[in-house]
Amino acid sequence: MASNPGMTPDQIALIKATVPVLVQHGNTITTVFYRNMLAAHPELNTVFNTSDQVNGRQPRALAGALYAYASHIDDLGALSSAVELICNKHASLYIKADDYNIVGKYLLEAMGEVLGAALTPEIHDAWGAAYWQLANIMIGREKQLYEHAEGWTDWRDFKIVNKVKESEEITSFYLAPVDEKPLPAFKPGQYISIQTEVPTLKYPQARQYSLSDEPKPDYYRISVKRELGLNSAAASAATNPGYISNVLHDTRNIGDTIKVSHPYGDFFLSPADSETGNPIVLISAGVGVTPLTSMLNTLVSKSLESRKLHFIHGARSEGLRAFKKHISELSKQHPSIQTTFFTSHPSEGEKEGVDYDHAGRVDLSKLKDQDLFLDDAKTDYYICGPGMFMTDIESALKAKGVGADRIKMELFGTGGVPH
Ligand SMILES: Cc1cc2nc3c(=O)[nH]c(=O)nc-3n(C[C@H](O)[C@H](O)[C@H](O)COP(=O)(O)OP(=O)(O)OC[C@H]3O[C@@H](n4cnc5c(N)ncnc54)[C@H](O)[C@@H]3O)c2cc1C
Ligand code: HEM
């Protein structure tokens, strides 16, 4: 990223000086910001994830981003991967350059509302300059992403052409473009956003879903877990099942149309892993299996017979595990593909060593070092699952000497992987 010609050295110093203020008040500022902005622009309720507003995840994610930005204002390169993640998410939601005017206005106003007289005119101006410096970086990156989309720069109508139950709680949707034009390839691991009406909200909502099959010219496949809300820490969650996953499971059927974005995302099989025979370990839990199944299917379709690949998956029970038959069959057909299935809450009759390999959650200490290909420094590790699951696996791999650059993770949520 370029340095910051738009800001004076004094302004940079002022921004750094406000880092402790952001630690203390960042979340209040972003909460006030969203409240005021969505009240003045109710049309943006369609753009933002209503549940992430209610549960506070999006205000926390924005506060975290502003804190990281202020802390690294003199070292913007440190923010590249965070910016890449956000810009891909923005592009998948078709955020436009003009939208940054609205966000900038309400963000600075929220700072004034929360900080009062402490927001001196100098600090206000420094944050105004800082906001636009970051906004311009993001607008620039998003422009590039839209330019690479070969004309697909807004929501596109897709028809559900097949709906297949993959487990007790995961169902796949096969989506074909209504215009029947060939689909662009994506990088295995990437996601699409889908947008559809939510009757209880009376406006549409968008969510991201990883593409769960290899790239095909005529359809995309997503595999959606029904979110019952029972596992949420929030007391009210049991009465708040997820909006879109339940709408999709219950009311979107073959023949129905939904809106779909171009594929985006910064979590994907690296070109080196695609093209060469580097060993790969794919580690997932629950519905985190989806992007890794796309990677597996793509690698198999390239018939890279000699590549060492280990697919490790954790599920609560066999009934809740999606794609097991498919993955096991691939492993039988391709001896270089190993599988290990962990089951944390086996159903009655499910036996260790028969229906699954190990009881309990995914635990790398139950595997031999050679089965994690630790002897090969080119091995890459792709992880997808709940936040704490990923940080645990990441720590276990690092403890075994794997460098951070060889560990890639995708969080099915907002705010990045917890550290
Ligand atoms: C990059 C990426 C890839 C993804 N890939 C997949 C995938 O392949 N498959 C998949 O199934 N999902 C995937 N997701 C997750 C998906 O985008 C949705 O977040 C998920 O389907 C839940 O959406 P929802 O609308 O059903 O739930 P939401 O309405 O967004 O609710 C989310 C959670 O918040 C709780 N909640 C809602 N309202 C309240 C409230 N008022 N109070 C307290 N709690 C509340 C809900 O109970 C639920 O547990 C991915 C996400 C990302 C970011
Ligand atoms: C400099 C300005 C901005 C910053 C720093 C910023 C930051 C962020 C961050 C950190 C996330 C969460 C990413 C993730 O972890 O997945 C996010 C998501 C999002 N942003 Fe922005 N953003 C900015 C501008 C905008 C603008 C202008 C819009 C459009 C009005 C917008 C709309 C969204 C939406 C809709 C999401 C997804 C929300 C969700 O899933 O809950 N952002 N942004």
Short mmCIF file of C-alpha atoms and ligand atoms in Angstrom, two decimals:
data_model
loop_
_atom_site.label_atom_id
_atom_site.label_comp_id
_atom_site.label_asym_id
_atom_site.label_seq_id
_atom_site.Cartn_x
_atom_site.Cartn_y
_atom_site.Cartn_z
CA MET A 1 0.00 0.00 0.00
CA ALA A 2 1.20 3.54 -0.75
CA SER A 3 2.19 5.94 2.01
CA ASN A 4 -0.25 8.68 2.89
CA PRO A 5 0.26 11.92 0.93
CA GLY A 6 -3.16 13.18 2.09
CA MET A 7 -2.17 13.48 5.74
CA THR A 8 0.27 15.85 7.43
CA PRO A 9 2.81 14.50 9.96
CA ASP A 10 0.89 16.36 12.70
CA GLN A 11 -2.33 14.64 11.70
CA ILE A 12 -0.62 11.23 11.71
CA ALA A 13 0.67 11.98 15.23
CA LEU A 14 -2.83 13.02 16.32
CA ILE A 15 -4.34 9.79 15.01
CA LYS A 16 -1.74 7.74 16.88
CA ALA A 17 -2.50 9.76 20.01
CA THR A 18 -6.18 8.81 19.75
CA VAL A 19 -5.51 5.05 19.83
CA PRO A 20 -6.28 4.85 23.59
CA VAL A 21 -9.54 6.74 22.93
CA LEU A 22 -10.50 4.10 20.38
CA VAL A 23 -9.70 1.34 22.85
CA GLN A 24 -12.08 2.94 25.34
CA HIS A 25 -14.82 4.33 23.11
CA GLY A 26 -14.40 2.61 19.70
CA ASN A 27 -17.32 0.26 20.13
CA THR A 28 -19.65 2.99 21.39
CA ILE A 29 -18.68 5.20 18.44
CA THR A 30 -19.39 2.49 15.87
CA THR A 31 -22.64 1.46 17.61
CA VAL A 32 -23.86 5.08 17.54
CA PHE A 33 -22.62 5.36 13.95
CA TYR A 34 -24.68 2.39 12.73
CA ARG A 35 -27.75 3.46 14.72
CA ASN A 36 -27.75 6.98 13.25
CA MET A 37 -26.78 5.95 9.73
CA LEU A 38 -29.42 3.21 9.46
CA ALA A 39 -32.09 5.54 10.92
CA ALA A 40 -31.29 8.20 8.31
CA HIS A 41 -30.80 5.68 5.48
CA PRO A 42 -33.21 2.79 6.09
CA GLU A 43 -32.48 1.52 2.55
CA LEU A 44 -29.07 0.41 3.91
CA ASN A 45 -30.82 -2.20 6.09
CA THR A 46 -30.83 -4.32 2.97
CA VAL A 47 -27.06 -3.94 2.61
CA PHE A 48 -26.01 -4.55 6.23
CA ASN A 49 -26.54 -7.83 8.07
CA THR A 50 -29.37 -7.12 10.52
CA SER A 51 -28.35 -9.93 12.89
CA ASP A 52 -24.76 -8.62 13.05
CA GLN A 53 -26.23 -5.26 14.06
CA VAL A 54 -28.39 -6.79 16.80
CA ASN A 55 -25.65 -9.04 18.17
CA GLY A 56 -23.09 -6.22 17.88
CA ARG A 57 -20.65 -8.14 15.67
CA GLN A 58 -20.53 -5.54 12.90
CA PRO A 59 -19.96 -2.52 15.20
CA ARG A 60 -17.21 -4.56 16.92
CA ALA A 61 -15.66 -5.48 13.56
CA LEU A 62 -15.62 -1.84 12.43
CA ALA A 63 -14.22 -0.65 15.78
CA GLY A 64 -11.51 -3.32 15.49
CA ALA A 65 -10.67 -2.16 11.97
CA LEU A 66 -10.47 1.50 13.03
CA TYR A 67 -8.25 0.58 15.98
CA ALA A 68 -5.94 -1.47 13.73
CA TYR A 69 -5.85 1.39 11.25
CA ALA A 70 -5.03 4.08 13.82
CA SER A 71 -2.34 1.85 15.36
CA HIS A 72 -0.69 1.29 11.95
CA ILE A 73 -1.31 4.68 10.38
CA ASP A 74 2.47 5.03 9.80
CA ASP A 75 2.82 1.43 8.58
CA LEU A 76 -0.12 0.80 6.30
CA GLY A 77 1.48 -2.29 4.75
CA ALA A 78 0.65 -4.15 7.97
CA LEU A 79 -3.04 -3.75 7.09
CA SER A 80 -2.92 -5.30 3.61
CA SER A 81 -4.46 -8.64 4.49
CA ALA A 82 -7.22 -7.05 6.61
CA VAL A 83 -8.03 -4.62 3.79
CA GLU A 84 -8.10 -7.47 1.30
CA LEU A 85 -10.61 -9.40 3.42
CA ILE A 86 -12.88 -6.36 3.90
CA CYS A 87 -12.73 -5.26 0.25
CA ASN A 88 -13.65 -8.74 -0.97
CA LYS A 89 -16.62 -8.77 1.42
CA HIS A 90 -17.61 -5.26 0.28
CA ALA A 91 -17.30 -6.22 -3.40
CA SER A 92 -19.50 -9.27 -2.87
CA LEU A 93 -22.14 -6.88 -1.49
CA TYR A 94 -21.71 -4.38 -4.32
CA ILE A 95 -20.60 -1.49 -2.09
CA LYS A 96 -20.08 1.56 -4.32
CA ALA A 97 -17.58 4.44 -4.07
CA ASP A 98 -20.44 6.86 -3.31
CA ASP A 99 -21.45 4.83 -0.24
CA TYR A 100 -18.19 5.97 1.41
CA ASN A 101 -19.60 9.54 1.60
CA ILE A 102 -22.47 8.36 3.79
CA VAL A 103 -20.27 6.19 6.02
CA GLY A 104 -17.67 8.98 6.42
CA LYS A 105 -20.31 11.55 7.38
CA TYR A 106 -21.99 9.38 10.04
CA LEU A 107 -18.70 8.04 11.40
CA LEU A 108 -17.29 11.52 12.07
CA GLU A 109 -20.62 12.66 13.50
CA ALA A 110 -20.68 9.63 15.81
CA MET A 111 -17.18 10.51 17.02
CA GLY A 112 -18.45 14.00 17.84
CA GLU A 113 -21.54 12.64 19.61
CA VAL A 114 -19.57 10.20 21.77
CA LEU A 115 -16.41 12.22 22.44
CA GLY A 116 -18.00 15.67 22.78
CA ALA A 117 -15.49 18.49 23.35
CA ALA A 118 -12.61 15.97 23.40
CA LEU A 119 -12.98 15.82 19.61
CA THR A 120 -11.16 19.11 18.99
CA PRO A 121 -11.34 20.63 15.48
CA GLU A 122 -7.76 19.40 14.86
CA ILE A 123 -8.58 15.82 15.85
CA HIS A 124 -11.82 15.99 13.82
CA ASP A 125 -9.90 17.11 10.74
CA ALA A 126 -7.17 14.52 11.29
CA TRP A 127 -9.83 11.76 11.44
CA GLY A 128 -11.54 13.22 8.37
CA ALA A 129 -8.25 12.99 6.45
CA ALA A 130 -7.52 9.54 7.88
CA TYR A 131 -10.97 8.26 6.95
CA TRP A 132 -10.60 9.37 3.35
CA GLN A 133 -7.09 7.98 3.09
CA LEU A 134 -8.41 4.54 4.09
CA ALA A 135 -11.60 4.95 2.06
CA ASN A 136 -9.58 5.75 -1.05
CA ILE A 137 -7.40 2.67 -0.58
CA MET A 138 -10.52 0.54 -0.25
CA ILE A 139 -12.38 2.22 -3.12
CA GLY A 140 -9.30 1.61 -5.30
CA ARG A 141 -9.10 -2.07 -4.41
CA GLU A 142 -12.85 -2.57 -4.85
CA LYS A 143 -12.66 -0.88 -8.27
CA GLN A 144 -10.00 -3.41 -9.28
CA LEU A 145 -12.17 -6.29 -8.05
CA TYR A 146 -15.16 -5.00 -10.04
CA GLU A 147 -12.98 -4.55 -13.14
CA HIS A 148 -11.89 -8.19 -12.93
CA ALA A 149 -15.52 -9.33 -12.81
CA GLU A 150 -15.92 -9.07 -16.60
CA GLY A 151 -19.06 -6.96 -16.51
CA TRP A 152 -20.76 -8.80 -13.64
CA THR A 153 -20.90 -5.72 -11.42
CA ASP A 154 -24.29 -6.02 -9.74
CA TRP A 155 -26.61 -8.67 -8.32
CA ARG A 156 -27.43 -11.29 -10.97
CA ASP A 157 -30.54 -13.48 -11.01
CA PHE A 158 -29.95 -17.19 -10.50
CA LYS A 159 -32.44 -20.03 -10.48
CA ILE A 160 -32.28 -22.86 -7.97
CA VAL A 161 -31.91 -25.89 -10.25
CA ASN A 162 -31.37 -28.52 -7.58
CA LYS A 163 -31.71 -28.77 -3.80
CA VAL A 164 -29.97 -31.71 -2.10
CA LYS A 165 -29.93 -32.63 1.60
CA GLU A 166 -26.32 -33.35 2.61
CA SER A 167 -26.83 -33.95 6.34
CA GLU A 168 -29.44 -33.44 9.05
CA GLU A 169 -28.74 -29.70 8.96
CA ILE A 170 -26.88 -28.92 5.71
CA THR A 171 -28.59 -28.64 2.32
CA SER A 172 -26.94 -27.86 -1.02
CA PHE A 173 -28.41 -25.43 -3.52
CA TYR A 174 -27.36 -25.67 -7.17
CA LEU A 175 -27.64 -22.21 -8.71
CA ALA A 176 -27.73 -21.54 -12.46
CA PRO A 177 -27.75 -18.05 -14.02
CA VAL A 178 -31.12 -17.04 -15.47
CA ASP A 179 -29.32 -15.48 -18.47
CA GLU A 180 -27.71 -18.91 -19.11
CA LYS A 181 -24.35 -17.27 -19.91
CA PRO A 182 -21.27 -19.28 -18.84
CA LEU A 183 -20.10 -18.60 -15.30
CA PRO A 184 -16.63 -17.30 -14.52
CA ALA A 185 -14.34 -19.72 -12.74
CA PHE A 186 -13.56 -18.96 -9.12
CA LYS A 187 -10.63 -19.88 -6.92
CA PRO A 188 -11.59 -22.91 -4.80
CA GLY A 189 -12.27 -21.59 -1.30
CA GLN A 190 -14.02 -18.41 -2.46
CA TYR A 191 -17.63 -17.52 -1.69
CA ILE A 192 -20.60 -15.80 -3.29
CA SER A 193 -23.07 -13.50 -1.58
CA ILE A 194 -26.70 -14.29 -2.09
CA GLN A 195 -29.53 -11.84 -1.52
CA THR A 196 -33.16 -12.76 -0.97
CA GLU A 197 -36.31 -11.46 0.74
CA VAL A 198 -36.83 -12.13 4.45
CA PRO A 199 -40.60 -11.99 5.07
CA THR A 200 -40.26 -11.35 8.82
CA LEU A 201 -38.03 -8.31 8.16
CA LYS A 202 -39.94 -7.06 5.10
CA TYR A 203 -36.65 -6.33 3.31
CA PRO A 204 -34.01 -8.53 1.64
CA GLN A 205 -30.80 -9.59 3.33
CA ALA A 206 -27.50 -10.83 1.93
CA ARG A 207 -25.21 -13.56 3.27
CA GLN A 208 -21.98 -15.16 2.08
CA TYR A 209 -21.75 -18.84 1.18
CA SER A 210 -18.57 -20.64 0.18
CA LEU A 211 -18.77 -22.41 -3.15
CA SER A 212 -18.73 -26.09 -2.25
CA ASP A 213 -17.93 -27.72 -5.58
CA GLU A 214 -15.19 -27.27 -8.16
CA PRO A 215 -15.77 -24.47 -10.72
CA LYS A 216 -18.32 -25.47 -13.36
CA PRO A 217 -19.48 -23.23 -16.25
CA ASP A 218 -23.21 -23.83 -15.77
CA TYR A 219 -23.85 -23.73 -12.02
CA TYR A 220 -22.50 -22.78 -8.62
CA ARG A 221 -23.17 -24.97 -5.61
CA ILE A 222 -23.52 -23.67 -2.07
CA SER A 223 -24.22 -25.82 0.99
CA VAL A 224 -26.11 -24.11 3.77
CA LYS A 225 -26.40 -25.07 7.42
CA ARG A 226 -29.72 -24.29 9.04
CA GLU A 227 -28.92 -21.92 11.93
CA LEU A 228 -31.40 -22.70 14.67
CA GLY A 229 -29.79 -20.19 17.01
CA LEU A 230 -29.62 -22.73 19.80
CA ASN A 231 -25.84 -22.59 20.20
CA SER A 232 -25.64 -18.83 20.50
CA ALA A 233 -24.45 -17.33 23.78
CA ALA A 234 -27.22 -14.72 23.60
CA ALA A 235 -30.15 -15.57 25.86
CA SER A 236 -32.66 -14.48 23.22
CA ALA A 237 -31.05 -16.52 20.47
CA ALA A 238 -33.27 -19.59 20.79
CA THR A 239 -36.15 -17.45 19.61
CA ASN A 240 -34.01 -15.93 16.85
CA PRO A 241 -33.12 -18.60 14.35
CA GLY A 242 -30.94 -17.28 11.51
CA TYR A 243 -32.88 -15.38 8.88
CA ILE A 244 -31.44 -16.44 5.55
CA SER A 245 -30.46 -20.05 6.27
CA ASN A 246 -34.00 -20.84 7.46
CA VAL A 247 -35.60 -18.96 4.56
CA LEU A 248 -33.42 -20.99 2.17
CA HIS A 249 -34.11 -24.35 3.85
CA ASP A 250 -37.84 -23.82 4.30
CA THR A 251 -39.05 -21.67 1.45
CA ARG A 252 -36.57 -21.57 -1.44
CA ASN A 253 -37.09 -24.46 -3.81
CA ILE A 254 -36.18 -25.66 -7.28
CA GLY A 255 -37.37 -23.07 -9.81
CA ASP A 256 -37.12 -20.11 -7.40
CA THR A 257 -34.88 -17.15 -8.21
CA ILE A 258 -32.35 -15.49 -5.87
CA LYS A 259 -29.76 -12.80 -6.43
CA VAL A 260 -26.11 -13.83 -6.54
CA SER A 261 -22.81 -11.92 -6.55
CA HIS A 262 -19.68 -12.68 -8.50
CA PRO A 263 -17.37 -14.99 -6.47
CA TYR A 264 -14.97 -13.21 -4.11
CA GLY A 265 -12.80 -13.96 -1.11
CA ASP A 266 -9.21 -13.98 0.04
CA PHE A 267 -9.24 -17.60 1.25
CA PHE A 268 -8.43 -19.91 -1.65
CA LEU A 269 -6.15 -22.63 -2.83
CA SER A 270 -2.89 -20.85 -3.64
CA PRO A 271 -1.74 -20.99 -7.26
CA ALA A 272 1.31 -22.96 -6.09
CA ASP A 273 -0.94 -25.53 -4.43
CA SER A 274 -3.14 -25.68 -7.51
CA GLU A 275 -0.38 -26.10 -10.01
CA THR A 276 2.33 -28.06 -8.19
CA GLY A 277 2.23 -31.18 -6.10
CA ASN A 278 2.67 -29.53 -2.67
CA PRO A 279 1.16 -31.63 0.12
CA ILE A 280 -2.04 -30.16 1.49
CA VAL A 281 -3.89 -30.64 4.76
CA LEU A 282 -7.55 -29.55 4.79
CA ILE A 283 -8.92 -29.24 8.33
CA SER A 284 -12.53 -28.32 9.02
CA ALA A 285 -15.34 -28.62 11.51
CA GLY A 286 -19.08 -28.60 10.89
CA VAL A 287 -20.19 -26.60 7.88
CA GLY A 288 -16.59 -25.37 7.49
CA VAL A 289 -16.30 -28.43 5.26
CA THR A 290 -17.74 -26.45 2.29
CA PRO A 291 -14.77 -24.45 0.92
CA LEU A 292 -12.44 -27.36 1.60
CA THR A 293 -14.69 -29.71 -0.39
CA SER A 294 -14.41 -27.27 -3.29
CA MET A 295 -10.62 -27.42 -2.96
CA LEU A 296 -10.66 -31.22 -2.75
CA ASN A 297 -12.96 -31.63 -5.77
CA THR A 298 -10.85 -29.20 -7.82
CA LEU A 299 -7.62 -30.98 -6.97
CA VAL A 300 -9.13 -34.37 -7.79
CA SER A 301 -10.51 -33.12 -11.11
CA LYS A 302 -6.95 -32.12 -12.02
CA SER A 303 -6.06 -35.76 -11.31
CA LEU A 304 -2.93 -34.91 -9.37
CA GLU A 305 -2.48 -38.54 -8.40
CA SER A 306 0.79 -38.27 -6.52
CA ARG A 307 -0.16 -35.31 -4.35
CA LYS A 308 -0.34 -36.03 -0.65
CA LEU A 309 -3.62 -34.73 0.72
CA HIS A 310 -5.18 -35.23 4.13
CA PHE A 311 -8.83 -34.27 4.70
CA ILE A 312 -9.59 -33.92 8.41
CA HIS A 313 -13.12 -33.15 9.59
CA GLY A 314 -14.92 -32.84 12.89
CA ALA A 315 -18.68 -33.22 13.34
CA ARG A 316 -20.96 -33.65 16.32
CA SER A 317 -22.35 -36.91 14.90
CA GLU A 318 -22.36 -38.82 11.62
CA GLY A 319 -25.89 -37.61 10.86
CA LEU A 320 -24.65 -34.04 11.01
CA ARG A 321 -21.61 -34.65 8.80
CA ALA A 322 -22.01 -33.48 5.18
CA PHE A 323 -20.15 -35.00 2.22
CA LYS A 324 -18.68 -37.96 4.16
CA LYS A 325 -19.65 -40.56 1.54
CA HIS A 326 -18.29 -38.38 -1.26
CA ILE A 327 -14.99 -37.67 0.51
CA SER A 328 -14.52 -41.31 1.53
CA GLU A 329 -15.15 -42.49 -2.04
CA LEU A 330 -12.58 -40.02 -3.40
CA SER A 331 -10.11 -41.33 -0.85
CA LYS A 332 -10.75 -44.91 -1.99
CA GLN A 333 -10.28 -43.94 -5.65
CA HIS A 334 -7.12 -41.90 -4.95
CA PRO A 335 -4.77 -43.64 -2.52
CA SER A 336 -2.81 -40.41 -1.93
CA ILE A 337 -5.89 -38.87 -0.25
CA GLN A 338 -6.13 -39.66 3.45
CA THR A 339 -9.16 -38.91 5.60
CA THR A 340 -9.63 -38.60 9.36
CA PHE A 341 -13.09 -38.07 10.84
CA PHE A 342 -13.58 -36.90 14.42
CA THR A 343 -16.99 -37.15 16.13
CA SER A 344 -17.65 -35.24 19.33
CA HIS A 345 -21.16 -36.46 20.24
CA PRO A 346 -21.66 -39.84 18.52
CA SER A 347 -25.28 -40.92 18.16
CA GLU A 348 -26.32 -44.22 19.68
CA GLY A 349 -24.83 -47.06 17.66
CA GLU A 350 -22.03 -45.00 16.07
CA LYS A 351 -18.71 -46.64 16.86
CA GLU A 352 -15.13 -45.31 16.98
CA GLY A 353 -12.97 -47.07 14.38
CA VAL A 354 -16.07 -48.09 12.40
CA ASP A 355 -18.24 -45.03 11.73
CA TYR A 356 -15.55 -42.48 12.53
CA ASP A 357 -11.84 -42.50 13.37
CA HIS A 358 -11.59 -40.67 16.70
CA ALA A 359 -14.03 -39.66 19.40
CA GLY A 360 -13.94 -36.01 20.47
CA ARG A 361 -13.24 -32.76 18.72
CA VAL A 362 -10.54 -32.41 16.09
CA ASP A 363 -7.28 -32.98 17.96
CA LEU A 364 -4.07 -32.99 15.95
CA SER A 365 -2.18 -34.72 18.77
CA LYS A 366 -4.12 -37.87 17.81
CA LEU A 367 -2.39 -37.84 14.42
CA LYS A 368 1.18 -38.82 13.59
CA ASP A 369 3.50 -36.02 12.43
CA GLN A 370 3.98 -37.81 9.11
CA ASP A 371 0.21 -37.77 8.53
CA LEU A 372 0.30 -33.99 8.83
CA PHE A 373 3.21 -33.97 6.35
CA LEU A 374 5.27 -31.97 8.82
CA ASP A 375 8.50 -33.21 7.22
CA ASP A 376 7.70 -31.27 4.03
CA ALA A 377 8.17 -27.51 4.43
CA LYS A 378 5.98 -26.92 1.38
CA THR A 379 2.86 -28.34 3.03
CA ASP A 380 0.02 -25.83 3.28
CA TYR A 381 -2.79 -26.02 5.84
CA TYR A 382 -6.29 -24.73 5.09
CA ILE A 383 -8.65 -24.45 8.04
CA CYS A 384 -12.34 -23.58 8.25
CA GLY A 385 -14.69 -23.82 11.18
CA PRO A 386 -15.76 -21.89 14.28
CA GLY A 387 -13.36 -19.13 15.41
CA MET A 388 -12.02 -20.86 18.52
CA PHE A 389 -11.62 -24.15 16.63
CA MET A 390 -9.41 -22.38 14.10
CA THR A 391 -7.26 -20.60 16.69
CA ASP A 392 -6.76 -23.92 18.52
CA ILE A 393 -5.71 -25.72 15.34
CA GLU A 394 -3.49 -22.80 14.34
CA SER A 395 -1.73 -22.90 17.74
CA ALA A 396 -1.31 -26.68 17.52
CA LEU A 397 0.27 -26.36 14.06
CA LYS A 398 2.53 -23.51 15.13
CA ALA A 399 3.65 -25.57 18.15
CA LYS A 400 4.66 -28.25 15.64
CA GLY A 401 6.82 -25.71 13.79
CA VAL A 402 4.48 -24.71 10.96
CA GLY A 403 5.02 -21.07 9.90
CA ALA A 404 2.10 -18.63 9.93
CA ASP A 405 2.45 -18.14 6.15
CA ARG A 406 1.48 -21.79 5.60
CA ILE A 407 -1.74 -21.60 7.61
CA LYS A 408 -4.84 -20.15 5.91
CA MET A 409 -8.17 -19.69 7.63
CA GLU A 410 -11.71 -18.59 6.78
CA LEU A 411 -14.20 -17.38 9.37
CA PHE A 412 -17.89 -17.77 8.49
CA GLY A 413 -18.66 -14.44 10.12
CA THR A 414 -17.58 -10.88 10.51
CA GLY A 415 -14.54 -9.46 12.31
CA GLY A 416 -11.85 -11.97 11.35
CA VAL A 417 -10.44 -15.01 13.15
CA PRO A 418 -10.08 -14.31 16.90
CA HIS A 419 -6.44 -14.16 18.14
C1 LIG B 1 -16.90 -16.05 3.87
C2 LIG B 1 -18.10 -16.77 4.43
C3 LIG B 1 -18.45 -18.01 3.95
C4 LIG B 1 -19.54 -18.68 4.47
N1 LIG B 1 -19.85 -19.92 3.98
C5 LIG B 1 -20.91 -20.59 4.50
C6 LIG B 1 -21.25 -21.89 4.00
O1 LIG B 1 -20.61 -22.43 3.11
N2 LIG B 1 -22.33 -22.52 4.55
C7 LIG B 1 -23.07 -21.95 5.56
O2 LIG B 1 -24.04 -22.56 6.02
N3 LIG B 1 -22.75 -20.73 6.05
C8 LIG B 1 -21.71 -20.04 5.53
N4 LIG B 1 -21.41 -18.79 6.00
C9 LIG B 1 -22.29 -18.19 7.04
C10 LIG B 1 -23.48 -17.50 6.37
O3 LIG B 1 -23.02 -16.36 5.65
C11 LIG B 1 -24.50 -16.99 7.39
O4 LIG B 1 -23.85 -16.24 8.36
C12 LIG B 1 -25.26 -18.13 8.03
O5 LIG B 1 -25.96 -18.89 7.06
C13 LIG B 1 -26.26 -17.57 9.05
O6 LIG B 1 -27.10 -16.68 8.37
P1 LIG B 1 -28.60 -16.51 8.83
O7 LIG B 1 -29.16 -15.36 8.09
O8 LIG B 1 -29.32 -17.80 8.77
O9 LIG B 1 -28.42 -16.16 10.36
P2 LIG B 1 -28.41 -14.69 10.96
O10 LIG B 1 -29.78 -14.13 10.95
O11 LIG B 1 -27.31 -13.94 10.32
O12 LIG B 1 -28.03 -15.04 12.46
C14 LIG B 1 -26.71 -15.48 12.77
C15 LIG B 1 -26.69 -15.97 14.20
O13 LIG B 1 -27.09 -14.90 15.07
C16 LIG B 1 -28.17 -15.32 15.88
N5 LIG B 1 -29.15 -14.21 16.02
C17 LIG B 1 -29.94 -13.71 15.06
N6 LIG B 1 -30.72 -12.74 15.57
C18 LIG B 1 -30.41 -12.62 16.87
C19 LIG B 1 -30.86 -11.82 17.93
N7 LIG B 1 -31.83 -10.94 17.75
N8 LIG B 1 -30.30 -11.99 19.14
C20 LIG B 1 -29.34 -12.90 19.32
N9 LIG B 1 -28.87 -13.69 18.35
C21 LIG B 1 -29.39 -13.58 17.15
C22 LIG B 1 -28.83 -16.46 15.14
O14 LIG B 1 -29.48 -17.34 16.02
C23 LIG B 1 -27.67 -17.13 14.46
O15 LIG B 1 -27.05 -18.06 15.29
C24 LIG B 1 -20.31 -18.09 5.49
C25 LIG B 1 -19.98 -16.81 5.96
C26 LIG B 1 -18.90 -16.16 5.44
C27 LIG B 1 -18.55 -14.80 5.96
C1 HEM B 2 -13.28 3.18 5.44
C2 HEM B 2 -14.53 2.75 5.50
C3 HEM B 2 -14.93 1.34 5.92
C4 HEM B 2 -14.32 0.48 6.78
C5 HEM B 2 -13.06 0.69 7.61
C6 HEM B 2 -15.12 -0.73 6.79
C7 HEM B 2 -14.83 -1.85 7.55
C8 HEM B 2 -15.54 -3.02 7.51
C9 HEM B 2 -15.20 -4.22 8.24
C10 HEM B 2 -14.04 -4.35 9.21
C11 HEM B 2 -16.11 -5.17 7.92
C12 HEM B 2 -16.16 -6.61 8.43
C13 HEM B 2 -15.43 -7.50 7.45
C14 HEM B 2 -15.41 -8.95 7.90
O1 HEM B 2 -14.75 -9.26 8.89
O2 HEM B 2 -16.05 -9.75 7.25
C15 HEM B 2 -17.03 -4.60 6.98
C16 HEM B 2 -18.11 -5.25 6.45
C17 HEM B 2 -19.11 -4.61 5.79
N1 HEM B 2 -19.11 -3.31 5.34
FE1 HEM B 2 -17.64 -1.97 5.58
N2 HEM B 2 -16.17 -0.58 5.95
C18 HEM B 2 -16.10 0.68 5.40
C19 HEM B 2 -16.99 1.21 4.48
C20 HEM B 2 -18.18 0.65 4.13
C21 HEM B 2 -19.16 1.27 3.28
C22 HEM B 2 -19.01 2.61 2.60
C23 HEM B 2 -20.24 0.42 3.22
C24 HEM B 2 -21.54 0.62 2.49
C25 HEM B 2 -22.48 1.41 2.93
C26 HEM B 2 -19.89 -0.75 4.00
C27 HEM B 2 -20.69 -1.87 4.15
C28 HEM B 2 -20.30 -3.05 4.74
C29 HEM B 2 -21.13 -4.23 4.82
C30 HEM B 2 -22.55 -4.37 4.29
C31 HEM B 2 -20.38 -5.21 5.47
C32 HEM B 2 -20.82 -6.63 5.83
C33 HEM B 2 -21.61 -6.53 7.12
C34 HEM B 2 -21.93 -7.83 7.78
O3 HEM B 2 -21.72 -8.90 7.18
O4 HEM B 2 -22.39 -7.79 8.91
N3 HEM B 2 -18.66 -0.57 4.54
N4 HEM B 2 -16.66 -3.29 6.73
#
